[in-house]
Amino acid sequence: MSGSGTASSRFEAAASGAGAAGAELGDAAETARGAAVSSPGIVTEPAAGAEVSPPDAPKSPIRHAAETGVSSFGAIVQFLACPECAAPITERDRCLRCPHGHSFDIAKQGYVSLLTGASTKMTGDSADMLNARAAFQGSGHFSPIAEAIAHAVAGGAAETAAGGAAESSGGPAVLELGSGTGYYLAAVLDALAESHGIALDVSKYAARRAARAHPRAASVLADAWRGLPVRDAALSHVLSVFAPRNPAEVARVLAPGGTFVVVTPTARHLGELIGPLGMITVDGGKDTRLADTLSTRFVPLDRTPVEYPMSLGHTDIANVAAMGPSAHHAAADRAERLAALPERLDVTASVTVARYGLR
C-alpha cells in the first residue's frame, strides 16, 4: 500500500467526535461468535495462532473474479472513499486508486488495507479467536440470529425502495462494522439477491476471512474510529453485530431512508456459562446506553428480541468461550472448569436486533 498526504477534515472530525461514544467499544468484548470446521460435525484443533478455513467457505473475491469476470472490489468501489483525502476511488491493476495519487494494493488474500497514518490503537481479534468463532458459527448455533438480522435488513430494504431512497445501480449496499468472519454479512447478502457488501474490520485475520465470506462481499481493513473510508450517503444499510459503533460516521455514510441494524446481547446471553467458566458478564443497561448514544443522529424504528436454547457439547462451549473477550478471561483454568460441566448443556442465546433510521 502506498499513499501520502493528510486525512480530510471530515474524517478528522468524525474520529474526534467518536470519543463520546467510546464506551461502545466494550460491546466487541461481548461477542459470541465461532471457529473452524474440517468436515461437517468435526471440529479440528488448529495450532495456536494458525488460521483455519472451512472447506466449503464461499469463494474469495479473487477466485470469484477469475471465474466470472466480476471483481468484488469493482462492484463496491463506487461506495469507497480514499482514507487519505476522501476522494472517490477506482480499481485498476489489482489496486485501488484516487485522483490524487493515493493507491492501495489488493492483498493476495483478497482484502485491501485502507489503514493509514500511525499504527491504530485498536487491537482486533486474533487468529485463534476467529478460528473459534468460525467453528461455532459453522455449527449453526447462531443461525437464528443471522436469520433475524437478514430479515431486519430485508425489511429495511423494502422500506428504502418504497420511500425512493437512493441505492446503487446494482441494488442495496451493505456495510458490516467489525465484521469478523463475515458470517452475518453473508446471511444478509443471501437474503438480498441484488446487493453488495463491505466487510470492515481492524483485524487483518478477520479481513482475510471476510474476503472469503461471500462472492458479493469485499473485505476492507480499516479502523472505524478514524473515519469510515466510504463516500457520503453511499449505503442503504449498516450492520453492527456485537461490534463497536461510530454513530457520526454511520450517519454520514447512510443514504436517506437507509437503516442502521444493531445487535446487542442481553444479560441472559450465555448466562449458563458465565459463572462456571468465569466469563465476562453483559451489562443489563446496555440497551438504554445504546439508545442514548444514537439518539442525536438516529430514531428507533423497531426492536426484535431473539432468544432460544442451544444444546452445546464441550467443543462448542470451548469455542464460544474462546471467540470473544472471555478468550483471555479465566483462561488458565478453563479446561478444568469445562471438564466439570455435563457432556451437554442447554445454553441461552439472547440478543436484541434493533433498527434505526436517520433523523
Tab-separated table of C-alpha atoms in Angstrom:
chain	number	residue	atom	x	y	z
A	1	MET	CA	0.000	0.000	0.000
A	2	SER	CA	1.256	3.466	-0.754
A	3	GLY	CA	-0.104	6.932	-0.166
A	4	SER	CA	0.740	10.307	1.237
A	5	GLY	CA	-0.960	13.472	2.393
A	6	THR	CA	-3.220	14.241	5.317
A	7	ALA	CA	-6.688	12.934	6.064
A	8	SER	CA	-9.595	15.191	5.201
A	9	SER	CA	-11.160	17.350	7.876
A	10	ARG	CA	-14.309	15.273	7.554
A	11	PHE	CA	-12.500	12.145	8.686
A	12	GLU	CA	-10.700	14.028	11.455
A	13	ALA	CA	-13.963	15.439	12.769
A	14	ALA	CA	-15.597	12.032	12.746
A	15	ALA	CA	-12.695	10.466	14.601
A	16	SER	CA	-12.678	13.159	17.290
A	17	GLY	CA	-16.468	13.075	17.626
A	18	ALA	CA	-16.352	9.328	18.189
A	19	GLY	CA	-14.892	9.814	21.637
A	20	ALA	CA	-18.323	10.496	23.134
A	21	ALA	CA	-19.367	7.030	22.084
A	22	GLY	CA	-16.123	5.380	23.144
A	23	ALA	CA	-17.886	3.314	25.782
A	24	GLU	CA	-19.436	1.314	22.978
A	25	LEU	CA	-16.050	-0.282	22.284
A	26	GLY	CA	-16.811	-2.672	25.109
A	27	ASP	CA	-19.512	-4.291	23.003
A	28	ALA	CA	-16.877	-6.059	20.958
A	29	ALA	CA	-15.901	-7.808	24.145
A	30	GLU	CA	-19.355	-9.336	24.477
A	31	THR	CA	-19.249	-11.178	21.200
A	32	ALA	CA	-20.399	-14.742	20.987
A	33	ARG	CA	-19.329	-15.929	17.566
A	34	GLY	CA	-17.361	-19.063	16.320
A	35	ALA	CA	-14.153	-21.354	14.985
A	36	ALA	CA	-13.019	-23.790	12.187
A	37	VAL	CA	-14.684	-26.905	10.808
A	38	SER	CA	-12.710	-29.508	8.893
A	39	SER	CA	-15.787	-31.527	7.885
A	40	PRO	CA	-19.443	-31.428	8.953
A	41	GLY	CA	-19.686	-32.025	12.700
A	42	ILE	CA	-15.923	-32.467	13.179
A	43	VAL	CA	-14.040	-29.555	14.716
A	44	THR	CA	-10.294	-29.509	14.221
A	45	GLU	CA	-7.831	-28.366	16.853
A	46	PRO	CA	-5.589	-25.880	14.970
A	47	ALA	CA	-2.131	-24.936	16.103
A	48	ALA	CA	-2.136	-21.801	18.215
A	49	GLY	CA	-2.353	-18.729	16.009
A	50	ALA	CA	-2.873	-20.691	12.793
A	51	GLU	CA	-5.769	-19.608	10.603
A	52	VAL	CA	-8.132	-22.441	9.706
A	53	SER	CA	-10.698	-22.235	6.911
A	54	PRO	CA	-13.912	-24.226	6.495
A	55	PRO	CA	-13.625	-26.491	3.413
A	56	ASP	CA	-16.818	-25.157	1.882
A	57	ALA	CA	-16.111	-21.477	2.533
A	58	PRO	CA	-17.610	-19.141	-0.078
A	59	LYS	CA	-15.293	-18.166	-2.897
A	60	SER	CA	-12.902	-15.312	-2.310
A	61	PRO	CA	-13.246	-12.149	-4.412
A	62	ILE	CA	-10.082	-13.148	-6.299
A	63	ARG	CA	-11.337	-16.613	-7.289
A	64	HIS	CA	-14.813	-15.262	-7.974
A	65	ALA	CA	-13.408	-12.572	-10.264
A	66	ALA	CA	-11.301	-15.097	-12.146
A	67	GLU	CA	-14.294	-17.338	-12.788
A	68	THR	CA	-16.964	-14.726	-13.562
A	69	GLY	CA	-15.039	-11.688	-14.696
A	70	VAL	CA	-16.661	-9.671	-11.892
A	71	SER	CA	-14.464	-8.275	-9.132
A	72	SER	CA	-15.988	-7.730	-5.700
A	73	PHE	CA	-13.984	-4.525	-5.428
A	74	GLY	CA	-15.130	-3.499	-8.888
A	75	ALA	CA	-18.706	-3.782	-7.667
A	76	ILE	CA	-18.239	-1.864	-4.411
A	77	VAL	CA	-15.550	0.650	-5.325
A	78	GLN	CA	-18.294	3.156	-6.180
A	79	PHE	CA	-19.041	3.341	-2.436
A	80	LEU	CA	-15.467	3.757	-1.195
A	81	ALA	CA	-13.525	6.936	-0.468
A	82	CYS	CA	-9.787	7.437	-0.146
A	83	PRO	CA	-8.826	7.326	3.555
A	84	GLU	CA	-6.142	9.969	2.918
A	85	CYS	CA	-8.153	12.662	1.132
A	86	ALA	CA	-11.783	11.373	0.936
A	87	ALA	CA	-11.717	11.473	-2.885
A	88	PRO	CA	-13.529	8.785	-4.923
A	89	ILE	CA	-11.612	5.559	-5.559
A	90	THR	CA	-11.363	3.463	-8.706
A	91	GLU	CA	-9.939	-0.021	-9.265
A	92	ARG	CA	-7.192	-0.822	-11.755
A	93	ASP	CA	-4.490	-3.476	-11.951
A	94	ARG	CA	-5.403	-5.045	-8.583
A	95	CYS	CA	-5.078	-1.675	-6.915
A	96	LEU	CA	-7.488	0.948	-5.597
A	97	ARG	CA	-6.523	4.493	-6.559
A	98	CYS	CA	-7.792	8.024	-6.053
A	99	PRO	CA	-7.254	11.008	-8.408
A	100	HIS	CA	-4.653	12.485	-6.036
A	101	GLY	CA	-2.249	9.581	-6.412
A	102	HIS	CA	-3.001	7.605	-3.256
A	103	SER	CA	-3.042	3.888	-4.025
A	104	PHE	CA	-3.854	0.756	-2.052
A	105	ASP	CA	-2.940	-2.724	-3.250
A	106	ILE	CA	-5.406	-5.591	-3.026
A	107	ALA	CA	-3.626	-8.274	-0.965
A	108	LYS	CA	-3.221	-11.763	-2.326
A	109	GLN	CA	-5.609	-12.963	0.419
A	110	GLY	CA	-8.352	-10.875	-1.218
A	111	TYR	CA	-8.702	-7.858	1.078
A	112	VAL	CA	-7.479	-4.263	0.848
A	113	SER	CA	-5.927	-2.306	3.699
A	114	LEU	CA	-7.229	1.253	3.991
A	115	LEU	CA	-5.437	1.834	7.282
A	116	THR	CA	-3.267	4.936	7.074
A	117	GLY	CA	-1.052	7.001	9.340
A	118	ALA	CA	0.298	5.821	12.675
A	119	SER	CA	-0.498	2.347	13.960
A	120	THR	CA	-4.044	2.051	15.249
A	121	LYS	CA	-4.571	1.655	18.987
A	122	MET	CA	-7.389	-0.777	18.310
A	123	THR	CA	-6.462	-4.438	18.770
A	124	GLY	CA	-8.516	-6.697	16.560
A	125	ASP	CA	-9.410	-10.322	17.084
A	126	SER	CA	-6.611	-12.884	16.933
A	127	ALA	CA	-6.442	-15.841	14.566
A	128	ASP	CA	-7.314	-18.182	17.445
A	129	MET	CA	-10.428	-16.155	18.308
A	130	LEU	CA	-11.550	-16.168	14.678
A	131	ASN	CA	-10.919	-19.910	14.369
A	132	ALA	CA	-13.160	-20.488	17.380
A	133	ARG	CA	-15.809	-18.111	16.022
A	134	ALA	CA	-15.879	-19.724	12.586
A	135	ALA	CA	-16.322	-23.199	14.076
A	136	PHE	CA	-19.158	-22.113	16.352
A	137	GLN	CA	-20.925	-20.242	13.579
A	138	GLY	CA	-20.317	-23.133	11.207
A	139	SER	CA	-22.151	-25.451	13.612
A	140	GLY	CA	-25.291	-23.342	13.127
A	141	HIS	CA	-25.821	-22.302	16.738
A	142	PHE	CA	-26.234	-18.638	15.832
A	143	SER	CA	-28.210	-19.188	12.628
A	144	PRO	CA	-31.463	-17.860	14.204
A	145	ILE	CA	-29.614	-14.615	14.965
A	146	ALA	CA	-28.268	-14.439	11.409
A	147	GLU	CA	-31.776	-15.044	10.058
A	148	ALA	CA	-33.235	-12.284	12.244
A	149	ILE	CA	-30.572	-9.851	11.023
A	150	ALA	CA	-31.223	-10.769	7.395
A	151	HIS	CA	-34.963	-10.273	7.957
A	152	ALA	CA	-34.371	-6.877	9.557
A	153	VAL	CA	-32.218	-5.733	6.645
A	154	ALA	CA	-34.554	-7.152	4.000
A	155	GLY	CA	-37.451	-5.291	5.638
A	156	GLY	CA	-35.378	-2.139	5.670
A	157	ALA	CA	-34.502	-2.622	2.004
A	158	ALA	CA	-38.193	-2.858	1.102
A	159	GLU	CA	-38.920	0.345	3.035
A	160	THR	CA	-35.966	2.098	1.400
A	161	ALA	CA	-37.181	1.139	-2.066
A	162	ALA	CA	-40.741	2.207	-1.256
A	163	GLY	CA	-39.503	5.546	0.044
A	164	GLY	CA	-37.470	6.207	-3.053
A	165	ALA	CA	-34.139	6.394	-1.238
A	166	ALA	CA	-31.017	6.164	-3.325
A	167	GLU	CA	-29.432	2.789	-3.950
A	168	SER	CA	-26.651	1.732	-6.240
A	169	SER	CA	-27.475	0.554	-9.730
A	170	GLY	CA	-26.684	-2.971	-8.521
A	171	GLY	CA	-29.098	-2.879	-5.587
A	172	PRO	CA	-28.654	-2.321	-1.849
A	173	ALA	CA	-25.166	-1.667	-0.474
A	174	VAL	CA	-24.479	-3.089	2.990
A	175	LEU	CA	-21.541	-2.364	5.309
A	176	GLU	CA	-20.811	-4.510	8.357
A	177	LEU	CA	-18.705	-2.888	11.069
A	178	GLY	CA	-16.411	-5.245	12.963
A	179	SER	CA	-17.377	-7.976	10.515
A	180	GLY	CA	-15.135	-10.720	11.893
A	181	THR	CA	-15.653	-13.807	9.754
A	182	GLY	CA	-18.301	-12.072	7.615
A	183	TYR	CA	-20.905	-14.610	8.741
A	184	TYR	CA	-23.739	-12.135	9.317
A	185	LEU	CA	-22.980	-10.062	6.234
A	186	ALA	CA	-23.105	-13.225	4.118
A	187	ALA	CA	-26.556	-14.064	5.516
A	188	VAL	CA	-27.779	-10.586	4.582
A	189	LEU	CA	-26.359	-10.784	1.060
A	190	ASP	CA	-28.038	-14.168	0.571
A	191	ALA	CA	-31.356	-12.547	1.535
A	192	LEU	CA	-30.857	-9.621	-0.883
A	193	ALA	CA	-30.077	-11.091	-4.275
A	194	GLU	CA	-29.022	-7.822	-5.947
A	195	SER	CA	-26.996	-6.475	-3.029
A	196	HIS	CA	-23.271	-5.951	-2.480
A	197	GLY	CA	-21.458	-5.810	0.835
A	198	ILE	CA	-18.391	-4.370	2.516
A	199	ALA	CA	-16.890	-6.310	5.422
A	200	LEU	CA	-14.864	-3.872	7.538
A	201	ASP	CA	-12.636	-4.887	10.440
A	202	VAL	CA	-9.452	-3.683	12.127
A	203	SER	CA	-8.065	-7.233	12.419
A	204	LYS	CA	-6.012	-8.489	9.474
A	205	TYR	CA	-7.048	-12.045	10.381
A	206	ALA	CA	-10.698	-11.018	10.128
A	207	ALA	CA	-10.044	-9.208	6.846
A	208	ARG	CA	-8.544	-12.368	5.368
A	209	ARG	CA	-11.504	-14.481	6.460
A	210	ALA	CA	-14.130	-11.980	5.336
A	211	ALA	CA	-12.583	-11.940	1.858
A	212	ARG	CA	-13.918	-15.490	1.542
A	213	ALA	CA	-17.295	-14.815	3.151
A	214	HIS	CA	-19.433	-14.199	0.048
A	215	PRO	CA	-18.903	-13.632	-3.704
A	216	ARG	CA	-20.670	-10.258	-3.464
A	217	ALA	CA	-18.688	-9.037	-0.459
A	218	ALA	CA	-15.385	-7.153	-0.470
A	219	SER	CA	-13.162	-7.066	2.601
A	220	VAL	CA	-11.599	-3.838	3.901
A	221	LEU	CA	-9.070	-3.491	6.714
A	222	ALA	CA	-9.817	-0.190	8.473
A	223	ASP	CA	-10.337	1.428	11.871
A	224	ALA	CA	-13.911	2.737	12.086
A	225	TRP	CA	-12.897	5.211	14.791
A	226	ARG	CA	-10.577	7.014	12.397
A	227	GLY	CA	-13.430	7.516	9.947
A	228	LEU	CA	-15.045	5.118	7.510
A	229	PRO	CA	-13.388	5.019	4.049
A	230	VAL	CA	-16.838	5.339	2.466
A	231	ARG	CA	-18.459	8.155	0.465
A	232	ASP	CA	-21.186	10.351	1.922
A	233	ALA	CA	-24.732	8.921	1.753
A	234	ALA	CA	-23.470	5.886	-0.179
A	235	LEU	CA	-25.011	2.944	1.680
A	236	SER	CA	-28.513	1.605	2.154
A	237	HIS	CA	-27.659	-0.384	5.306
A	238	VAL	CA	-25.018	-0.577	8.016
A	239	LEU	CA	-24.719	-3.513	10.437
A	240	SER	CA	-23.114	-3.659	13.867
A	241	VAL	CA	-23.306	-7.147	15.370
A	242	PHE	CA	-21.649	-7.360	18.822
A	243	ALA	CA	-19.251	-4.739	17.477
A	244	PRO	CA	-18.086	-1.152	18.112
A	245	ARG	CA	-20.092	1.693	16.612
A	246	ASN	CA	-19.164	5.150	15.373
A	247	PRO	CA	-22.581	6.875	15.175
A	248	ALA	CA	-21.322	10.043	13.494
A	249	GLU	CA	-19.685	8.116	10.682
A	250	VAL	CA	-22.593	5.704	10.253
A	251	ALA	CA	-24.947	8.672	9.891
A	252	ARG	CA	-22.634	10.226	7.299
A	253	VAL	CA	-22.391	7.151	5.044
A	254	LEU	CA	-26.075	6.132	5.169
A	255	ALA	CA	-28.273	7.291	2.297
A	256	PRO	CA	-31.598	8.985	3.109
A	257	GLY	CA	-34.044	6.271	4.092
A	258	GLY	CA	-31.218	3.874	4.964
A	259	THR	CA	-31.212	1.751	8.114
A	260	PHE	CA	-28.701	1.009	10.847
A	261	VAL	CA	-29.126	-2.506	12.285
A	262	VAL	CA	-27.537	-3.019	15.698
A	263	VAL	CA	-27.359	-6.365	17.513
A	264	THR	CA	-26.529	-6.448	21.222
A	265	PRO	CA	-26.524	-9.292	23.752
A	266	THR	CA	-28.916	-9.215	26.686
A	267	ALA	CA	-27.916	-10.026	30.261
A	268	ARG	CA	-29.204	-13.574	29.692
A	269	HIS	CA	-26.901	-14.270	26.732
A	270	LEU	CA	-24.732	-17.334	27.507
A	271	GLY	CA	-25.811	-16.918	31.129
A	272	GLU	CA	-25.375	-20.596	31.995
A	273	LEU	CA	-21.648	-20.352	31.185
A	274	ILE	CA	-20.700	-17.065	32.841
A	275	GLY	CA	-20.324	-18.421	36.375
A	276	PRO	CA	-18.913	-21.892	35.631
A	277	LEU	CA	-16.322	-20.602	33.145
A	278	GLY	CA	-15.635	-17.186	34.683
A	279	MET	CA	-16.769	-15.404	31.512
A	280	ILE	CA	-17.377	-11.660	31.247
A	281	THR	CA	-20.919	-10.571	32.082
A	282	VAL	CA	-23.155	-8.376	29.949
A	283	ASP	CA	-24.274	-5.015	31.314
A	284	GLY	CA	-28.033	-5.081	31.833
A	285	GLY	CA	-28.265	-1.384	30.942
A	286	LYS	CA	-26.746	-1.822	27.500
A	287	ASP	CA	-29.921	-1.145	25.509
A	288	THR	CA	-30.543	2.116	27.388
A	289	ARG	CA	-26.978	3.287	26.811
A	290	LEU	CA	-27.215	2.345	23.144
A	291	ALA	CA	-30.398	4.378	22.668
A	292	ASP	CA	-28.827	7.376	24.391
A	293	THR	CA	-25.667	7.162	22.264
A	294	LEU	CA	-27.582	7.013	18.987
A	295	SER	CA	-30.367	9.453	19.868
A	296	THR	CA	-28.748	12.590	18.431
A	297	ARG	CA	-28.462	11.134	14.928
A	298	PHE	CA	-30.939	8.241	14.725
A	299	VAL	CA	-34.550	7.431	15.524
A	300	PRO	CA	-35.526	3.918	16.652
A	301	LEU	CA	-37.669	2.013	14.163
A	302	ASP	CA	-38.201	-1.333	15.893
A	303	ARG	CA	-36.590	-3.873	18.223
A	304	THR	CA	-36.784	-7.647	17.867
A	305	PRO	CA	-35.802	-9.943	20.758
A	306	VAL	CA	-34.202	-13.217	19.678
A	307	GLU	CA	-33.886	-15.795	22.458
A	308	TYR	CA	-33.618	-19.580	22.283
A	309	PRO	CA	-31.791	-22.516	23.912
A	310	MET	CA	-28.696	-24.090	22.367
A	311	SER	CA	-27.659	-27.637	23.239
A	312	LEU	CA	-23.871	-27.404	23.435
A	313	GLY	CA	-21.192	-30.041	23.912
A	314	HIS	CA	-17.762	-29.365	25.366
A	315	THR	CA	-16.233	-28.452	22.000
A	316	ASP	CA	-18.981	-25.908	21.315
A	317	ILE	CA	-18.618	-24.450	24.814
A	318	ALA	CA	-14.851	-24.165	24.438
A	319	ASN	CA	-15.334	-22.364	21.121
A	320	VAL	CA	-17.926	-19.885	22.392
A	321	ALA	CA	-15.707	-19.039	25.373
A	322	ALA	CA	-12.641	-18.567	23.171
A	323	MET	CA	-14.127	-16.395	20.449
A	324	GLY	CA	-14.844	-13.172	22.333
A	325	PRO	CA	-13.471	-11.067	25.201
A	326	SER	CA	-13.663	-14.010	27.554
A	327	ALA	CA	-10.960	-15.679	25.475
A	328	HIS	CA	-8.367	-14.197	27.849
A	329	HIS	CA	-10.515	-14.095	30.982
A	330	ALA	CA	-10.054	-17.012	33.425
A	331	ALA	CA	-8.455	-18.911	30.541
A	332	ALA	CA	-5.752	-20.550	32.656
A	333	ASP	CA	-8.136	-22.953	34.363
A	334	ARG	CA	-10.780	-23.127	31.639
A	335	ALA	CA	-10.048	-26.764	30.727
A	336	GLU	CA	-10.585	-27.796	34.345
A	337	ARG	CA	-13.779	-25.748	34.572
A	338	LEU	CA	-15.033	-27.188	31.290
A	339	ALA	CA	-14.389	-30.764	32.409
A	340	ALA	CA	-16.670	-30.203	35.403
A	341	LEU	CA	-19.652	-29.397	33.149
A	342	PRO	CA	-22.143	-32.008	31.873
A	343	GLU	CA	-21.366	-33.526	28.471
A	344	ARG	CA	-24.196	-31.444	27.023
A	345	LEU	CA	-25.623	-28.247	28.429
A	346	ASP	CA	-28.572	-26.066	27.420
A	347	VAL	CA	-27.218	-22.539	26.986
A	348	THR	CA	-29.331	-19.464	26.254
A	349	ALA	CA	-28.742	-17.300	23.208
A	350	SER	CA	-30.377	-13.936	23.838
A	351	VAL	CA	-29.914	-10.791	21.750
A	352	THR	CA	-31.801	-7.730	20.594
A	353	VAL	CA	-31.922	-6.827	16.900
A	354	ALA	CA	-32.693	-3.109	16.687
A	355	ARG	CA	-33.276	-0.984	13.582
A	356	TYR	CA	-32.624	2.742	13.428
A	357	GLY	CA	-33.271	5.364	10.779
A	358	LEU	CA	-31.620	8.719	10.226
A	359	ARG	CA	-33.078	11.789	11.943
